[in-house]
């Protein structure tokens, strides 16, 4: 059963039972009051009649002639008499009353009255019995059919008015139920459109429960749309990543296969063999480096990060130990500038971030160049910055260098062993830590990569008392 059916039936049945119960109660009370008045009237007239019959007995020389005279006089007024002596009927002005009814009232006592309502020939009578002495009982009967006719008339009028009232009530209940459920119907239609993938919906809002439900549904639809859009974008990014990775892996594999086939030829010189083996080793290292960075990326996404106190001096020492050979080979001087400080973050993620940024800066700097790493407090959090004065990045490529497997100069990337996902990995790390990455670069002037971390994410930096600078 639909909700509007339930509301309609609830209103209609409630109105029906309230009206019918109230109407029946009023009819019952009116009928009871009418009967009480008739009883009081009968008792009063019984007293007057008894006194009149006593006088008539003296006037007519006996009670029977007086009863006959009064019987004829009152018959047209719906009043009748019966007289019993020694439990035998002496006079009866109304026929049709069963003797058993009279017999049931003959036990009335002196100075008392006994009343009863009876029915004869489809008419109603109120009977009043009064004892005159030990042998005689006088019965007074009044026609009260009008009282019952009045009740029947009231019932008929109640039925007519009840029908009219219920018709109006049904119409009002229908309009109310439809009005109350109209927003729910719209919600149902909106849910159907959402199910079909159409999120361009708007449900009426208000301060009542249905209005708040509509507002909640609007919010839910927007959230579902945003989530679906995010999932779609994520799926597109994954697809692009897989396609790019497939291409990037296929390139060195093709090169390896080519050099392997060259080695298989019988007329290959010793110099060609050495060159082929060096290229095979270079491409294999490139695949290995790509694998290592992909595993790092997977670990970041799978395990997340755990905040812990990270001493930047310890981080610097580890970076120097692992990258000094590269710095020496490229003849690049690296400077670390920061206050003695500790930051709440993830040590491993910060290490991977800085090692990738430093590796890129060293590889794309000229010999004798300089790279600077600094950590700064800022108004809204903490900043890590890696700056070089190398070749720089073309303006049109700055926005794309954090895309997976994107290279500004593919030939140089192969020479330096770049995997194409270093800056992409850096961006993922910074976003995982709740920050964002900024890249500013100009060709032949250098590049500055800034990682900004909000204070409420990385917690407070604890500055030291002095500033230090070290270089290599």
mmCIF file with all atom_site columns, C-alpha atoms in Angstrom, residues 78-225:
data_model
loop_
_atom_site.group_PDB
_atom_site.id
_atom_site.type_symbol
_atom_site.label_atom_id
_atom_site.label_alt_id
_atom_site.label_comp_id
_atom_site.label_asym_id
_atom_site.label_entity_id
_atom_site.label_seq_id
_atom_site.pdbx_PDB_ins_code
_atom_site.Cartn_x
_atom_site.Cartn_y
_atom_site.Cartn_z
_atom_site.occupancy
_atom_site.B_iso_or_equiv
_atom_site.pdbx_formal_charge
_atom_site.auth_seq_id
_atom_site.auth_comp_id
_atom_site.auth_asym_id
_atom_site.auth_atom_id
_atom_site.pdbx_PDB_model_num
ATOM 1   C CA . UNK A 1 78  ? -52.944 8.954   23.173  1.00 0.00 ? 78  UNK A CA 1
ATOM 2   C CA . UNK A 1 79  ? -53.664 8.241   26.839  1.00 0.00 ? 79  UNK A CA 1
ATOM 3   C CA . UNK A 1 80  ? -55.183 4.925   27.943  1.00 0.00 ? 80  UNK A CA 1
ATOM 4   C CA . UNK A 1 81  ? -56.239 3.225   31.169  1.00 0.00 ? 81  UNK A CA 1
ATOM 5   C CA . UNK A 1 82  ? -56.509 -0.258  32.514  1.00 0.00 ? 82  UNK A CA 1
ATOM 6   C CA . UNK A 1 83  ? -57.946 -1.336  35.846  1.00 0.00 ? 83  UNK A CA 1
ATOM 7   C CA . UNK A 1 84  ? -57.256 -4.590  37.651  1.00 0.00 ? 84  UNK A CA 1
ATOM 8   C CA . UNK A 1 85  ? -59.057 -5.878  40.717  1.00 0.00 ? 85  UNK A CA 1
ATOM 9   C CA . UNK A 1 86  ? -57.948 -9.029  42.453  1.00 0.00 ? 86  UNK A CA 1
ATOM 10  C CA . UNK A 1 87  ? -55.548 -9.565  39.525  1.00 0.00 ? 87  UNK A CA 1
ATOM 11  C CA . UNK A 1 88  ? -58.441 -9.581  37.033  1.00 0.00 ? 88  UNK A CA 1
ATOM 12  C CA . UNK A 1 89  ? -58.889 -6.982  34.280  1.00 0.00 ? 89  UNK A CA 1
ATOM 13  C CA . UNK A 1 90  ? -62.021 -4.933  34.973  1.00 0.00 ? 90  UNK A CA 1
ATOM 14  C CA . UNK A 1 91  ? -61.424 -2.255  32.360  1.00 0.00 ? 91  UNK A CA 1
ATOM 15  C CA . UNK A 1 92  ? -58.960 -1.795  29.440  1.00 0.00 ? 92  UNK A CA 1
ATOM 16  C CA . UNK A 1 93  ? -59.145 1.094   26.971  1.00 0.00 ? 93  UNK A CA 1
ATOM 17  C CA . UNK A 1 94  ? -56.235 -0.125  24.819  1.00 0.00 ? 94  UNK A CA 1
ATOM 18  C CA . UNK A 1 95  ? -56.227 -3.481  23.114  1.00 0.00 ? 95  UNK A CA 1
ATOM 19  C CA . UNK A 1 96  ? -53.089 -5.293  22.050  1.00 0.00 ? 96  UNK A CA 1
ATOM 20  C CA . UNK A 1 97  ? -51.116 -5.269  25.292  1.00 0.00 ? 97  UNK A CA 1
ATOM 21  C CA . UNK A 1 98  ? -50.202 -8.793  26.328  1.00 0.00 ? 98  UNK A CA 1
ATOM 22  C CA . UNK A 1 99  ? -51.758 -9.891  29.671  1.00 0.00 ? 99  UNK A CA 1
ATOM 23  C CA . UNK A 1 100 ? -48.353 -11.108 30.783  1.00 0.00 ? 100 UNK A CA 1
ATOM 24  C CA . UNK A 1 101 ? -47.085 -7.539  30.685  1.00 0.00 ? 101 UNK A CA 1
ATOM 25  C CA . UNK A 1 102 ? -49.845 -6.397  33.020  1.00 0.00 ? 102 UNK A CA 1
ATOM 26  C CA . UNK A 1 103 ? -49.261 -9.413  35.233  1.00 0.00 ? 103 UNK A CA 1
ATOM 27  C CA . UNK A 1 104 ? -45.573 -8.503  35.597  1.00 0.00 ? 104 UNK A CA 1
ATOM 28  C CA . UNK A 1 105 ? -46.535 -5.134  37.098  1.00 0.00 ? 105 UNK A CA 1
ATOM 29  C CA . UNK A 1 106 ? -49.280 -6.241  39.497  1.00 0.00 ? 106 UNK A CA 1
ATOM 30  C CA . UNK A 1 107 ? -46.785 -6.657  42.312  1.00 0.00 ? 107 UNK A CA 1
ATOM 31  C CA . UNK A 1 108 ? -46.480 -2.908  42.747  1.00 0.00 ? 108 UNK A CA 1
ATOM 32  C CA . UNK A 1 109 ? -46.674 -1.904  46.398  1.00 0.00 ? 109 UNK A CA 1
ATOM 33  C CA . UNK A 1 110 ? -48.785 0.749   48.096  1.00 0.00 ? 110 UNK A CA 1
ATOM 34  C CA . UNK A 1 111 ? -47.622 4.340   47.675  1.00 0.00 ? 111 UNK A CA 1
ATOM 35  C CA . UNK A 1 112 ? -45.259 3.264   44.878  1.00 0.00 ? 112 UNK A CA 1
ATOM 36  C CA . UNK A 1 113 ? -45.271 3.521   41.103  1.00 0.00 ? 113 UNK A CA 1
ATOM 37  C CA . UNK A 1 114 ? -43.909 1.060   38.577  1.00 0.00 ? 114 UNK A CA 1
ATOM 38  C CA . UNK A 1 115 ? -42.961 2.066   35.034  1.00 0.00 ? 115 UNK A CA 1
ATOM 39  C CA . UNK A 1 116 ? -42.308 0.086   31.889  1.00 0.00 ? 116 UNK A CA 1
ATOM 40  C CA . UNK A 1 117 ? -42.007 0.774   28.164  1.00 0.00 ? 117 UNK A CA 1
ATOM 41  C CA . UNK A 1 118 ? -43.752 -1.707  25.899  1.00 0.00 ? 118 UNK A CA 1
ATOM 42  C CA . UNK A 1 119 ? -44.629 -2.074  22.232  1.00 0.00 ? 119 UNK A CA 1
ATOM 43  C CA . UNK A 1 120 ? -47.982 -2.995  20.707  1.00 0.00 ? 120 UNK A CA 1
ATOM 44  C CA . UNK A 1 121 ? -49.138 -2.780  17.092  1.00 0.00 ? 121 UNK A CA 1
ATOM 45  C CA . UNK A 1 122 ? -45.839 -1.095  16.069  1.00 0.00 ? 122 UNK A CA 1
ATOM 46  C CA . UNK A 1 123 ? -46.294 1.691   18.603  1.00 0.00 ? 123 UNK A CA 1
ATOM 47  C CA . UNK A 1 124 ? -44.479 2.425   21.837  1.00 0.00 ? 124 UNK A CA 1
ATOM 48  C CA . UNK A 1 125 ? -46.183 3.041   25.185  1.00 0.00 ? 125 UNK A CA 1
ATOM 49  C CA . UNK A 1 126 ? -44.975 3.955   28.623  1.00 0.00 ? 126 UNK A CA 1
ATOM 50  C CA . UNK A 1 127 ? -46.946 2.097   31.305  1.00 0.00 ? 127 UNK A CA 1
ATOM 51  C CA . UNK A 1 128 ? -47.300 3.349   34.869  1.00 0.00 ? 128 UNK A CA 1
ATOM 52  C CA . UNK A 1 129 ? -48.815 1.088   37.526  1.00 0.00 ? 129 UNK A CA 1
ATOM 53  C CA . UNK A 1 130 ? -50.111 2.355   40.882  1.00 0.00 ? 130 UNK A CA 1
ATOM 54  C CA . UNK A 1 131 ? -51.909 0.391   43.635  1.00 0.00 ? 131 UNK A CA 1
ATOM 55  C CA . UNK A 1 132 ? -55.108 1.996   45.012  1.00 0.00 ? 132 UNK A CA 1
ATOM 56  C CA . UNK A 1 133 ? -55.539 -0.564  47.756  1.00 0.00 ? 133 UNK A CA 1
ATOM 57  C CA . UNK A 1 134 ? -54.721 -4.174  48.454  1.00 0.00 ? 134 UNK A CA 1
ATOM 58  C CA . UNK A 1 135 ? -57.024 -5.399  45.657  1.00 0.00 ? 135 UNK A CA 1
ATOM 59  C CA . UNK A 1 136 ? -57.015 -2.680  42.970  1.00 0.00 ? 136 UNK A CA 1
ATOM 60  C CA . UNK A 1 137 ? -54.237 -1.595  40.582  1.00 0.00 ? 137 UNK A CA 1
ATOM 61  C CA . UNK A 1 138 ? -54.624 1.288   38.121  1.00 0.00 ? 138 UNK A CA 1
ATOM 62  C CA . UNK A 1 139 ? -52.560 1.376   34.875  1.00 0.00 ? 139 UNK A CA 1
ATOM 63  C CA . UNK A 1 140 ? -51.814 4.565   33.009  1.00 0.00 ? 140 UNK A CA 1
ATOM 64  C CA . UNK A 1 141 ? -50.536 4.212   29.394  1.00 0.00 ? 141 UNK A CA 1
ATOM 65  C CA . UNK A 1 142 ? -49.161 7.038   27.235  1.00 0.00 ? 142 UNK A CA 1
ATOM 66  C CA . UNK A 1 143 ? -48.249 6.750   23.550  1.00 0.00 ? 143 UNK A CA 1
ATOM 67  C CA . UNK A 1 144 ? -44.596 7.774   23.183  1.00 0.00 ? 144 UNK A CA 1
ATOM 68  C CA . UNK A 1 145 ? -44.083 6.596   19.598  1.00 0.00 ? 145 UNK A CA 1
ATOM 69  C CA . UNK A 1 146 ? -43.124 10.175  18.709  1.00 0.00 ? 146 UNK A CA 1
ATOM 70  C CA . UNK A 1 147 ? -40.039 9.829   20.903  1.00 0.00 ? 147 UNK A CA 1
ATOM 71  C CA . UNK A 1 148 ? -38.852 6.837   18.887  1.00 0.00 ? 148 UNK A CA 1
ATOM 72  C CA . UNK A 1 149 ? -39.836 8.481   15.622  1.00 0.00 ? 149 UNK A CA 1
ATOM 73  C CA . UNK A 1 150 ? -37.726 11.454  16.637  1.00 0.00 ? 150 UNK A CA 1
ATOM 74  C CA . UNK A 1 151 ? -34.763 9.154   17.260  1.00 0.00 ? 151 UNK A CA 1
ATOM 75  C CA . UNK A 1 152 ? -35.253 7.510   13.878  1.00 0.00 ? 152 UNK A CA 1
ATOM 76  C CA . UNK A 1 153 ? -35.381 10.946  12.249  1.00 0.00 ? 153 UNK A CA 1
ATOM 77  C CA . UNK A 1 154 ? -32.169 11.968  13.980  1.00 0.00 ? 154 UNK A CA 1
ATOM 78  C CA . UNK A 1 155 ? -30.473 8.790   12.752  1.00 0.00 ? 155 UNK A CA 1
ATOM 79  C CA . UNK A 1 156 ? -31.623 9.541   9.203   1.00 0.00 ? 156 UNK A CA 1
ATOM 80  C CA . UNK A 1 157 ? -30.337 13.118  9.361   1.00 0.00 ? 157 UNK A CA 1
ATOM 81  C CA . UNK A 1 158 ? -27.070 11.868  10.840  1.00 0.00 ? 158 UNK A CA 1
ATOM 82  C CA . UNK A 1 159 ? -26.693 9.439   7.939   1.00 0.00 ? 159 UNK A CA 1
ATOM 83  C CA . UNK A 1 160 ? -27.313 12.188  5.376   1.00 0.00 ? 160 UNK A CA 1
ATOM 84  C CA . UNK A 1 161 ? -24.950 14.650  6.994   1.00 0.00 ? 161 UNK A CA 1
ATOM 85  C CA . UNK A 1 162 ? -22.412 11.907  7.611   1.00 0.00 ? 162 UNK A CA 1
ATOM 86  C CA . UNK A 1 163 ? -22.425 11.058  3.916   1.00 0.00 ? 163 UNK A CA 1
ATOM 87  C CA . UNK A 1 164 ? -21.907 14.711  2.958   1.00 0.00 ? 164 UNK A CA 1
ATOM 88  C CA . UNK A 1 165 ? -19.238 15.172  5.613   1.00 0.00 ? 165 UNK A CA 1
ATOM 89  C CA . UNK A 1 166 ? -17.380 12.023  4.587   1.00 0.00 ? 166 UNK A CA 1
ATOM 90  C CA . UNK A 1 167 ? -17.462 13.054  0.926   1.00 0.00 ? 167 UNK A CA 1
ATOM 91  C CA . UNK A 1 168 ? -15.907 16.414  1.824   1.00 0.00 ? 168 UNK A CA 1
ATOM 92  C CA . UNK A 1 169 ? -13.486 14.695  4.211   1.00 0.00 ? 169 UNK A CA 1
ATOM 93  C CA . UNK A 1 170 ? -12.456 12.229  1.506   1.00 0.00 ? 170 UNK A CA 1
ATOM 94  C CA . UNK A 1 171 ? -11.695 15.103  -0.871  1.00 0.00 ? 171 UNK A CA 1
ATOM 95  C CA . UNK A 1 172 ? -9.736  17.023  1.767   1.00 0.00 ? 172 UNK A CA 1
ATOM 96  C CA . UNK A 1 173 ? -7.887  13.857  2.864   1.00 0.00 ? 173 UNK A CA 1
ATOM 97  C CA . UNK A 1 174 ? -7.004  13.118  -0.757  1.00 0.00 ? 174 UNK A CA 1
ATOM 98  C CA . UNK A 1 175 ? -5.620  16.620  -1.288  1.00 0.00 ? 175 UNK A CA 1
ATOM 99  C CA . UNK A 1 176 ? -3.684  16.529  1.991   1.00 0.00 ? 176 UNK A CA 1
ATOM 100 C CA . UNK A 1 177 ? -2.224  13.069  1.353   1.00 0.00 ? 177 UNK A CA 1
ATOM 101 C CA . UNK A 1 178 ? -1.208  14.040  -2.173  1.00 0.00 ? 178 UNK A CA 1
ATOM 102 C CA . UNK A 1 179 ? 0.327   17.303  -0.946  1.00 0.00 ? 179 UNK A CA 1
ATOM 103 C CA . UNK A 1 180 ? 2.249   15.552  1.838   1.00 0.00 ? 180 UNK A CA 1
ATOM 104 C CA . UNK A 1 181 ? 3.596   12.814  -0.414  1.00 0.00 ? 181 UNK A CA 1
ATOM 105 C CA . UNK A 1 182 ? 4.340   14.990  -3.446  1.00 0.00 ? 182 UNK A CA 1
ATOM 106 C CA . UNK A 1 183 ? 7.899   15.776  -2.209  1.00 0.00 ? 183 UNK A CA 1
ATOM 107 C CA . UNK A 1 184 ? 8.428   12.066  -1.561  1.00 0.00 ? 184 UNK A CA 1
ATOM 108 C CA . UNK A 1 185 ? 7.258   11.315  -5.098  1.00 0.00 ? 185 UNK A CA 1
ATOM 109 C CA . UNK A 1 186 ? 9.789   13.808  -6.395  1.00 0.00 ? 186 UNK A CA 1
ATOM 110 C CA . UNK A 1 187 ? 12.433  12.177  -4.216  1.00 0.00 ? 187 UNK A CA 1
ATOM 111 C CA . UNK A 1 188 ? 11.534  8.816   -5.734  1.00 0.00 ? 188 UNK A CA 1
ATOM 112 C CA . UNK A 1 189 ? 11.815  10.236  -9.246  1.00 0.00 ? 189 UNK A CA 1
ATOM 113 C CA . UNK A 1 190 ? 15.109  11.902  -8.352  1.00 0.00 ? 190 UNK A CA 1
ATOM 114 C CA . UNK A 1 191 ? 16.428  8.631   -6.940  1.00 0.00 ? 191 UNK A CA 1
ATOM 115 C CA . UNK A 1 192 ? 15.514  6.961   -10.221 1.00 0.00 ? 192 UNK A CA 1
ATOM 116 C CA . UNK A 1 193 ? 17.435  9.602   -12.174 1.00 0.00 ? 193 UNK A CA 1
ATOM 117 C CA . UNK A 1 194 ? 20.420  9.204   -9.853  1.00 0.00 ? 194 UNK A CA 1
ATOM 118 C CA . UNK A 1 195 ? 20.249  5.462   -10.432 1.00 0.00 ? 195 UNK A CA 1
ATOM 119 C CA . UNK A 1 196 ? 20.436  6.184   -14.175 1.00 0.00 ? 196 UNK A CA 1
ATOM 120 C CA . UNK A 1 197 ? 23.487  8.375   -13.628 1.00 0.00 ? 197 UNK A CA 1
ATOM 121 C CA . UNK A 1 198 ? 21.761  11.761  -13.914 1.00 0.00 ? 198 UNK A CA 1
ATOM 122 C CA . UNK A 1 199 ? 22.799  13.935  -10.958 1.00 0.00 ? 199 UNK A CA 1
ATOM 123 C CA . UNK A 1 200 ? 21.311  17.199  -12.259 1.00 0.00 ? 200 UNK A CA 1
ATOM 124 C CA . UNK A 1 201 ? 18.475  17.157  -9.739  1.00 0.00 ? 201 UNK A CA 1
ATOM 125 C CA . UNK A 1 202 ? 17.054  19.460  -7.124  1.00 0.00 ? 202 UNK A CA 1
ATOM 126 C CA . UNK A 1 203 ? 14.638  18.478  -4.377  1.00 0.00 ? 203 UNK A CA 1
ATOM 127 C CA . UNK A 1 204 ? 12.550  21.057  -2.553  1.00 0.00 ? 204 UNK A CA 1
ATOM 128 C CA . UNK A 1 205 ? 13.990  22.051  0.810   1.00 0.00 ? 205 UNK A CA 1
ATOM 129 C CA . UNK A 1 206 ? 12.293  23.350  3.919   1.00 0.00 ? 206 UNK A CA 1
ATOM 130 C CA . UNK A 1 207 ? 12.315  23.367  7.682   1.00 0.00 ? 207 UNK A CA 1
ATOM 131 C CA . UNK A 1 208 ? 10.078  20.334  8.162   1.00 0.00 ? 208 UNK A CA 1
ATOM 132 C CA . UNK A 1 209 ? 11.197  16.704  8.108   1.00 0.00 ? 209 UNK A CA 1
ATOM 133 C CA . UNK A 1 210 ? 10.496  16.222  4.395   1.00 0.00 ? 210 UNK A CA 1
ATOM 134 C CA . UNK A 1 211 ? 12.303  19.465  3.572   1.00 0.00 ? 211 UNK A CA 1
ATOM 135 C CA . UNK A 1 212 ? 15.333  18.351  5.564   1.00 0.00 ? 212 UNK A CA 1
ATOM 136 C CA . UNK A 1 213 ? 15.137  14.980  3.822   1.00 0.00 ? 213 UNK A CA 1
ATOM 137 C CA . UNK A 1 214 ? 15.183  16.788  0.471   1.00 0.00 ? 214 UNK A CA 1
ATOM 138 C CA . UNK A 1 215 ? 18.226  18.812  1.542   1.00 0.00 ? 215 UNK A CA 1
ATOM 139 C CA . UNK A 1 216 ? 19.971  15.630  2.672   1.00 0.00 ? 216 UNK A CA 1
ATOM 140 C CA . UNK A 1 217 ? 19.124  13.966  -0.646  1.00 0.00 ? 217 UNK A CA 1
ATOM 141 C CA . UNK A 1 218 ? 20.544  16.929  -2.576  1.00 0.00 ? 218 UNK A CA 1
ATOM 142 C CA . UNK A 1 219 ? 23.739  16.697  -0.537  1.00 0.00 ? 219 UNK A CA 1
ATOM 143 C CA . UNK A 1 220 ? 23.881  12.950  -1.075  1.00 0.00 ? 220 UNK A CA 1
ATOM 144 C CA . UNK A 1 221 ? 23.410  13.331  -4.842  1.00 0.00 ? 221 UNK A CA 1
ATOM 145 C CA . UNK A 1 222 ? 26.184  15.927  -5.008  1.00 0.00 ? 222 UNK A CA 1
ATOM 146 C CA . UNK A 1 223 ? 28.451  13.707  -2.904  1.00 0.00 ? 223 UNK A CA 1
ATOM 147 C CA . UNK A 1 224 ? 27.727  10.686  -5.107  1.00 0.00 ? 224 UNK A CA 1
ATOM 148 C CA . UNK A 1 225 ? 28.354  12.765  -8.230  1.00 0.00 ? 225 UNK A CA 1
#
